[in-house]
Amino acid sequence: MNTPLHASRSQGPQRRRRAWAFWGVLVLFIAWDFHASSPIDLRDEPPLIAAGSGRLSAGGHCSMSK
């Protein structure tokens, strides 16, 4: 059945607090991650067009052609 209108109103502030807590923890985690991680060297990354080129791997998926 439907919940009474007065019951849903009482959950509003608690739901907002939980939402603020979630976003606050997420922002703190991202800030900690940026602080704790080594910086990304974009010049060390292979260009996207070269992704997959190079030496073939010895192992692989069983459906790969030989």
Short mmCIF file of C-alpha atoms in Angstrom, two decimals:
data_model
loop_
_atom_site.label_atom_id
_atom_site.label_comp_id
_atom_site.label_asym_id
_atom_site.label_seq_id
_atom_site.Cartn_x
_atom_site.Cartn_y
_atom_site.Cartn_z
CA MET A 1 0.00 0.00 0.00
CA ASN A 2 1.00 3.62 -0.25
CA THR A 3 2.81 5.23 2.66
CA PRO A 4 1.02 8.12 4.35
CA LEU A 5 2.15 11.58 3.32
CA HIS A 6 3.34 12.50 6.82
CA ALA A 7 5.62 9.42 6.94
CA SER A 8 7.41 10.37 3.72
CA ARG A 9 7.97 13.94 4.94
CA SER A 10 9.78 12.73 8.04
CA GLN A 11 12.26 10.78 5.90
CA GLY A 12 13.26 13.86 3.87
CA PRO A 13 15.85 15.40 6.23
CA GLN A 14 17.43 12.03 6.97
CA ARG A 15 17.63 11.22 3.27
CA ARG A 16 19.23 14.60 2.55
CA ARG A 17 21.79 14.03 5.31
CA ARG A 18 22.66 10.65 3.87
CA ALA A 19 23.02 12.15 0.40
CA TRP A 20 25.30 14.92 1.71
CA ALA A 21 27.33 12.34 3.65
CA PHE A 22 27.69 10.16 0.54
CA TRP A 23 28.87 13.03 -1.67
CA GLY A 24 31.17 14.33 1.08
CA VAL A 25 32.81 10.93 1.49
CA LEU A 26 33.13 10.58 -2.29
CA VAL A 27 34.81 13.99 -2.62
CA LEU A 28 37.16 13.19 0.26
CA PHE A 29 38.05 9.84 -1.31
CA ILE A 30 38.81 11.44 -4.68
CA ALA A 31 40.92 14.15 -3.00
CA TRP A 32 42.82 11.49 -1.03
CA ASP A 33 43.33 9.42 -4.19
CA PHE A 34 44.77 12.39 -6.10
CA HIS A 35 47.04 13.21 -3.14
CA ALA A 36 48.26 9.63 -2.58
CA SER A 37 48.73 8.63 -6.24
CA SER A 38 51.75 9.41 -8.34
CA PRO A 39 51.06 11.92 -11.11
CA ILE A 40 50.08 10.53 -14.50
CA ASP A 41 52.65 11.11 -17.23
CA LEU A 42 50.54 11.55 -20.35
CA ARG A 43 53.64 11.49 -22.57
CA ASP A 44 54.44 7.96 -21.37
CA GLU A 45 51.07 6.62 -22.52
CA PRO A 46 50.91 5.01 -25.97
CA PRO A 47 48.82 6.91 -28.50
CA LEU A 48 45.29 5.58 -28.88
CA ILE A 49 45.80 4.77 -32.55
CA ALA A 50 48.64 2.39 -31.59
CA ALA A 51 46.59 0.48 -29.04
CA GLY A 52 46.80 -3.22 -29.79
CA SER A 53 49.78 -2.98 -32.12
CA GLY A 54 53.07 -4.58 -31.21
CA ARG A 55 54.16 -8.03 -30.13
CA LEU A 56 51.45 -10.67 -29.91
CA SER A 57 50.91 -12.35 -26.60
CA ALA A 58 51.62 -16.06 -26.21
CA GLY A 59 48.40 -16.80 -24.35
CA GLY A 60 44.94 -15.66 -25.15
CA HIS A 61 41.34 -16.52 -25.51
CA CYS A 62 40.53 -20.00 -26.77
CA SER A 63 38.57 -18.61 -29.73
CA MET A 64 41.51 -16.64 -31.13
CA SER A 65 42.67 -17.73 -34.58
CA LYS A 66 46.13 -19.23 -34.87
#
